[in-house]
Amino acid sequence: MIYSKEIQAYLSSHSSAIHPILDELERETHLKYLMPNMLSGREQGMFLNMLVSISNAKHIVEIGTYTGYAALCMAYALPADGMIQAFELNPELEEIIRRYFQKAGIENKLKLHIGDAKKELAHIDQPIDMVFIDADKQGYAEYYDKIFDRVKSGGLIIADNVLWNGKVVEENPNTDTRALIEFNQKVQSDERVENMILPLRDG
């Protein structure tokens, strides 16, 4: 859901403060990188951080890391022996991801994979507590299938952008929108899971 500037300001002023490094990363992303709207943002980042905390997750997989904002938010909530395995296709983003984890002093909680997650996911051989999918929309169903059996019973699979700015209910959807419609229906039909779409940001 896209809020007015006034509501956005109200949300920020009535939520816990975020780490200053996250503000710094957001500013640098907007200054230096294409499509900065891909960055998760404060509310979504805080929500992911809270999910890690209340679920006691120790092993997280993120598919689609961009400049690392959401990964940092989740990693901050991990215990000392926790780990986030982050998959990013674009090698040009490796430097900023690693630099901000180092600035945060939690580089030991990051295992970064640069390359195609569809191939790299096969190398994960330990149980996963939580998955965050935020990559190419046409790949969501395949990511879901490839990771599902590695997620612990009671674990979380979170997929971003499933409302796609409301396009999922419009007529004549484009290719990405059709892929998300099909993914949402796939999850809805999967009797192995309990699911919901949370209208936070873009779903």
JSON list of N, CA, C and O in Angstrom, two decimals, residues 52-75:
[
{"chain": "A", "resi": 52, "resn": "VAL", "atom": "N", "xyz": [12.15, -12.15, 12.34]},
{"chain": "A", "resi": 52, "resn": "VAL", "atom": "CA", "xyz": [13.32, -12.94, 12.74]},
{"chain": "A", "resi": 52, "resn": "VAL", "atom": "C", "xyz": [13.37, -13.07, 14.25]},
{"chain": "A", "resi": 52, "resn": "VAL", "atom": "O", "xyz": [13.61, -14.16, 14.79]},
{"chain": "A", "resi": 53, "resn": "SER", "atom": "N", "xyz": [13.11, -11.98, 14.95]},
{"chain": "A", "resi": 53, "resn": "SER", "atom": "CA", "xyz": [13.18, -11.98, 16.42]},
{"chain": "A", "resi": 53, "resn": "SER", "atom": "C", "xyz": [12.14, -12.90, 17.03]},
{"chain": "A", "resi": 53, "resn": "SER", "atom": "O", "xyz": [12.45, -13.73, 17.89]},
{"chain": "A", "resi": 54, "resn": "ILE", "atom": "N", "xyz": [10.89, -12.79, 16.60]},
{"chain": "A", "resi": 54, "resn": "ILE", "atom": "CA", "xyz": [9.83, -13.54, 17.27]},
{"chain": "A", "resi": 54, "resn": "ILE", "atom": "C", "xyz": [9.82, -15.01, 16.85]},
{"chain": "A", "resi": 54, "resn": "ILE", "atom": "O", "xyz": [9.28, -15.86, 17.56]},
{"chain": "A", "resi": 55, "resn": "SER", "atom": "N", "xyz": [10.43, -15.31, 15.69]},
{"chain": "A", "resi": 55, "resn": "SER", "atom": "CA", "xyz": [10.47, -16.71, 15.24]},
{"chain": "A", "resi": 55, "resn": "SER", "atom": "C", "xyz": [11.72, -17.44, 15.72]},
{"chain": "A", "resi": 55, "resn": "SER", "atom": "O", "xyz": [11.84, -18.65, 15.52]},
{"chain": "A", "resi": 56, "resn": "ASN", "atom": "N", "xyz": [12.64, -16.68, 16.33]},
{"chain": "A", "resi": 56, "resn": "ASN", "atom": "CA", "xyz": [13.92, -17.26, 16.78]},
{"chain": "A", "resi": 56, "resn": "ASN", "atom": "C", "xyz": [14.68, -17.91, 15.62]},
{"chain": "A", "resi": 56, "resn": "ASN", "atom": "O", "xyz": [15.36, -18.92, 15.80]},
{"chain": "A", "resi": 57, "resn": "ALA", "atom": "N", "xyz": [14.57, -17.32, 14.45]},
{"chain": "A", "resi": 57, "resn": "ALA", "atom": "CA", "xyz": [15.26, -17.86, 13.27]},
{"chain": "A", "resi": 57, "resn": "ALA", "atom": "C", "xyz": [16.77, -17.74, 13.45]},
{"chain": "A", "resi": 57, "resn": "ALA", "atom": "O", "xyz": [17.28, -16.75, 13.99]},
{"chain": "A", "resi": 58, "resn": "LYS", "atom": "N", "xyz": [17.46, -18.76, 12.98]},
{"chain": "A", "resi": 58, "resn": "LYS", "atom": "CA", "xyz": [18.93, -18.75, 13.00]},
{"chain": "A", "resi": 58, "resn": "LYS", "atom": "C", "xyz": [19.53, -18.86, 11.61]},
{"chain": "A", "resi": 58, "resn": "LYS", "atom": "O", "xyz": [20.63, -18.39, 11.36]},
{"chain": "A", "resi": 59, "resn": "HIS", "atom": "N", "xyz": [18.80, -19.49, 10.69]},
{"chain": "A", "resi": 59, "resn": "HIS", "atom": "CA", "xyz": [19.31, -19.66, 9.33]},
{"chain": "A", "resi": 59, "resn": "HIS", "atom": "C", "xyz": [18.29, -19.11, 8.35]},
{"chain": "A", "resi": 59, "resn": "HIS", "atom": "O", "xyz": [17.19, -19.65, 8.21]},
{"chain": "A", "resi": 60, "resn": "ILE", "atom": "N", "xyz": [18.67, -18.03, 7.67]},
{"chain": "A", "resi": 60, "resn": "ILE", "atom": "CA", "xyz": [17.79, -17.33, 6.75]},
{"chain": "A", "resi": 60, "resn": "ILE", "atom": "C", "xyz": [18.37, -17.40, 5.35]},
{"chain": "A", "resi": 60, "resn": "ILE", "atom": "O", "xyz": [19.57, -17.32, 5.15]},
{"chain": "A", "resi": 61, "resn": "VAL", "atom": "N", "xyz": [17.49, -17.54, 4.36]},
{"chain": "A", "resi": 61, "resn": "VAL", "atom": "CA", "xyz": [17.88, -17.44, 2.95]},
{"chain": "A", "resi": 61, "resn": "VAL", "atom": "C", "xyz": [17.14, -16.27, 2.33]},
{"chain": "A", "resi": 61, "resn": "VAL", "atom": "O", "xyz": [15.92, -16.15, 2.47]},
{"chain": "A", "resi": 62, "resn": "GLU", "atom": "N", "xyz": [17.89, -15.39, 1.68]},
{"chain": "A", "resi": 62, "resn": "GLU", "atom": "CA", "xyz": [17.29, -14.27, 0.95]},
{"chain": "A", "resi": 62, "resn": "GLU", "atom": "C", "xyz": [17.60, -14.44, -0.53]},
{"chain": "A", "resi": 62, "resn": "GLU", "atom": "O", "xyz": [18.77, -14.58, -0.91]},
{"chain": "A", "resi": 63, "resn": "ILE", "atom": "N", "xyz": [16.58, -14.40, -1.35]},
{"chain": "A", "resi": 63, "resn": "ILE", "atom": "CA", "xyz": [16.73, -14.54, -2.80]},
{"chain": "A", "resi": 63, "resn": "ILE", "atom": "C", "xyz": [16.44, -13.19, -3.44]},
{"chain": "A", "resi": 63, "resn": "ILE", "atom": "O", "xyz": [15.29, -12.76, -3.51]},
{"chain": "A", "resi": 64, "resn": "GLY", "atom": "N", "xyz": [17.49, -12.51, -3.84]},
{"chain": "A", "resi": 64, "resn": "GLY", "atom": "CA", "xyz": [17.38, -11.15, -4.36]},
{"chain": "A", "resi": 64, "resn": "GLY", "atom": "C", "xyz": [17.75, -10.16, -3.27]},
{"chain": "A", "resi": 64, "resn": "GLY", "atom": "O", "xyz": [16.92, -9.81, -2.44]},
{"chain": "A", "resi": 65, "resn": "THR", "atom": "N", "xyz": [18.99, -9.70, -3.26]},
{"chain": "A", "resi": 65, "resn": "THR", "atom": "CA", "xyz": [19.50, -8.90, -2.13]},
{"chain": "A", "resi": 65, "resn": "THR", "atom": "C", "xyz": [19.62, -7.43, -2.47]},
{"chain": "A", "resi": 65, "resn": "THR", "atom": "O", "xyz": [19.58, -6.58, -1.58]},
{"chain": "A", "resi": 66, "resn": "TYR", "atom": "N", "xyz": [19.76, -7.09, -3.75]},
{"chain": "A", "resi": 66, "resn": "TYR", "atom": "CA", "xyz": [19.96, -5.71, -4.20]},
{"chain": "A", "resi": 66, "resn": "TYR", "atom": "C", "xyz": [21.14, -5.11, -3.44]},
{"chain": "A", "resi": 66, "resn": "TYR", "atom": "O", "xyz": [22.22, -5.69, -3.44]},
{"chain": "A", "resi": 67, "resn": "THR", "atom": "N", "xyz": [20.98, -3.98, -2.75]},
{"chain": "A", "resi": 67, "resn": "THR", "atom": "CA", "xyz": [22.12, -3.39, -2.04]},
{"chain": "A", "resi": 67, "resn": "THR", "atom": "C", "xyz": [22.24, -3.87, -0.59]},
{"chain": "A", "resi": 67, "resn": "THR", "atom": "O", "xyz": [23.13, -3.41, 0.13]},
{"chain": "A", "resi": 68, "resn": "GLY", "atom": "N", "xyz": [21.34, -4.74, -0.16]},
{"chain": "A", "resi": 68, "resn": "GLY", "atom": "CA", "xyz": [21.52, -5.39, 1.13]},
{"chain": "A", "resi": 68, "resn": "GLY", "atom": "C", "xyz": [20.70, -4.84, 2.29]},
{"chain": "A", "resi": 68, "resn": "GLY", "atom": "O", "xyz": [20.89, -5.26, 3.43]},
{"chain": "A", "resi": 69, "resn": "TYR", "atom": "N", "xyz": [19.76, -3.95, 2.03]},
{"chain": "A", "resi": 69, "resn": "TYR", "atom": "CA", "xyz": [19.00, -3.32, 3.11]},
{"chain": "A", "resi": 69, "resn": "TYR", "atom": "C", "xyz": [18.20, -4.35, 3.92]},
{"chain": "A", "resi": 69, "resn": "TYR", "atom": "O", "xyz": [18.31, -4.43, 5.14]},
{"chain": "A", "resi": 70, "resn": "ALA", "atom": "N", "xyz": [17.38, -5.14, 3.24]},
{"chain": "A", "resi": 70, "resn": "ALA", "atom": "CA", "xyz": [16.56, -6.13, 3.95]},
{"chain": "A", "resi": 70, "resn": "ALA", "atom": "C", "xyz": [17.44, -7.17, 4.63]},
{"chain": "A", "resi": 70, "resn": "ALA", "atom": "O", "xyz": [17.15, -7.61, 5.75]},
{"chain": "A", "resi": 71, "resn": "ALA", "atom": "N", "xyz": [18.52, -7.56, 3.95]},
{"chain": "A", "resi": 71, "resn": "ALA", "atom": "CA", "xyz": [19.43, -8.54, 4.54]},
{"chain": "A", "resi": 71, "resn": "ALA", "atom": "C", "xyz": [20.01, -8.03, 5.85]},
{"chain": "A", "resi": 71, "resn": "ALA", "atom": "O", "xyz": [20.09, -8.76, 6.84]},
{"chain": "A", "resi": 72, "resn": "LEU", "atom": "N", "xyz": [20.40, -6.76, 5.88]},
{"chain": "A", "resi": 72, "resn": "LEU", "atom": "CA", "xyz": [20.92, -6.16, 7.11]},
{"chain": "A", "resi": 72, "resn": "LEU", "atom": "C", "xyz": [19.86, -6.14, 8.20]},
{"chain": "A", "resi": 72, "resn": "LEU", "atom": "O", "xyz": [20.13, -6.45, 9.37]},
{"chain": "A", "resi": 73, "resn": "CYS", "atom": "N", "xyz": [18.64, -5.75, 7.83]},
{"chain": "A", "resi": 73, "resn": "CYS", "atom": "CA", "xyz": [17.56, -5.69, 8.82]},
{"chain": "A", "resi": 73, "resn": "CYS", "atom": "C", "xyz": [17.35, -7.06, 9.46]},
{"chain": "A", "resi": 73, "resn": "CYS", "atom": "O", "xyz": [17.18, -7.16, 10.69]},
{"chain": "A", "resi": 74, "resn": "MET", "atom": "N", "xyz": [17.37, -8.10, 8.67]},
{"chain": "A", "resi": 74, "resn": "MET", "atom": "CA", "xyz": [17.18, -9.45, 9.21]},
{"chain": "A", "resi": 74, "resn": "MET", "atom": "C", "xyz": [18.39, -9.91, 10.00]},
{"chain": "A", "resi": 74, "resn": "MET", "atom": "O", "xyz": [18.26, -10.50, 11.08]},
{"chain": "A", "resi": 75, "resn": "ALA", "atom": "N", "xyz": [19.58, -9.61, 9.49]},
{"chain": "A", "resi": 75, "resn": "ALA", "atom": "CA", "xyz": [20.80, -10.05, 10.16]},
{"chain": "A", "resi": 75, "resn": "ALA", "atom": "C", "xyz": [20.96, -9.42, 11.54]},
{"chain": "A", "resi": 75, "resn": "ALA", "atom": "O", "xyz": [21.48, -10.06, 12.46]}
]
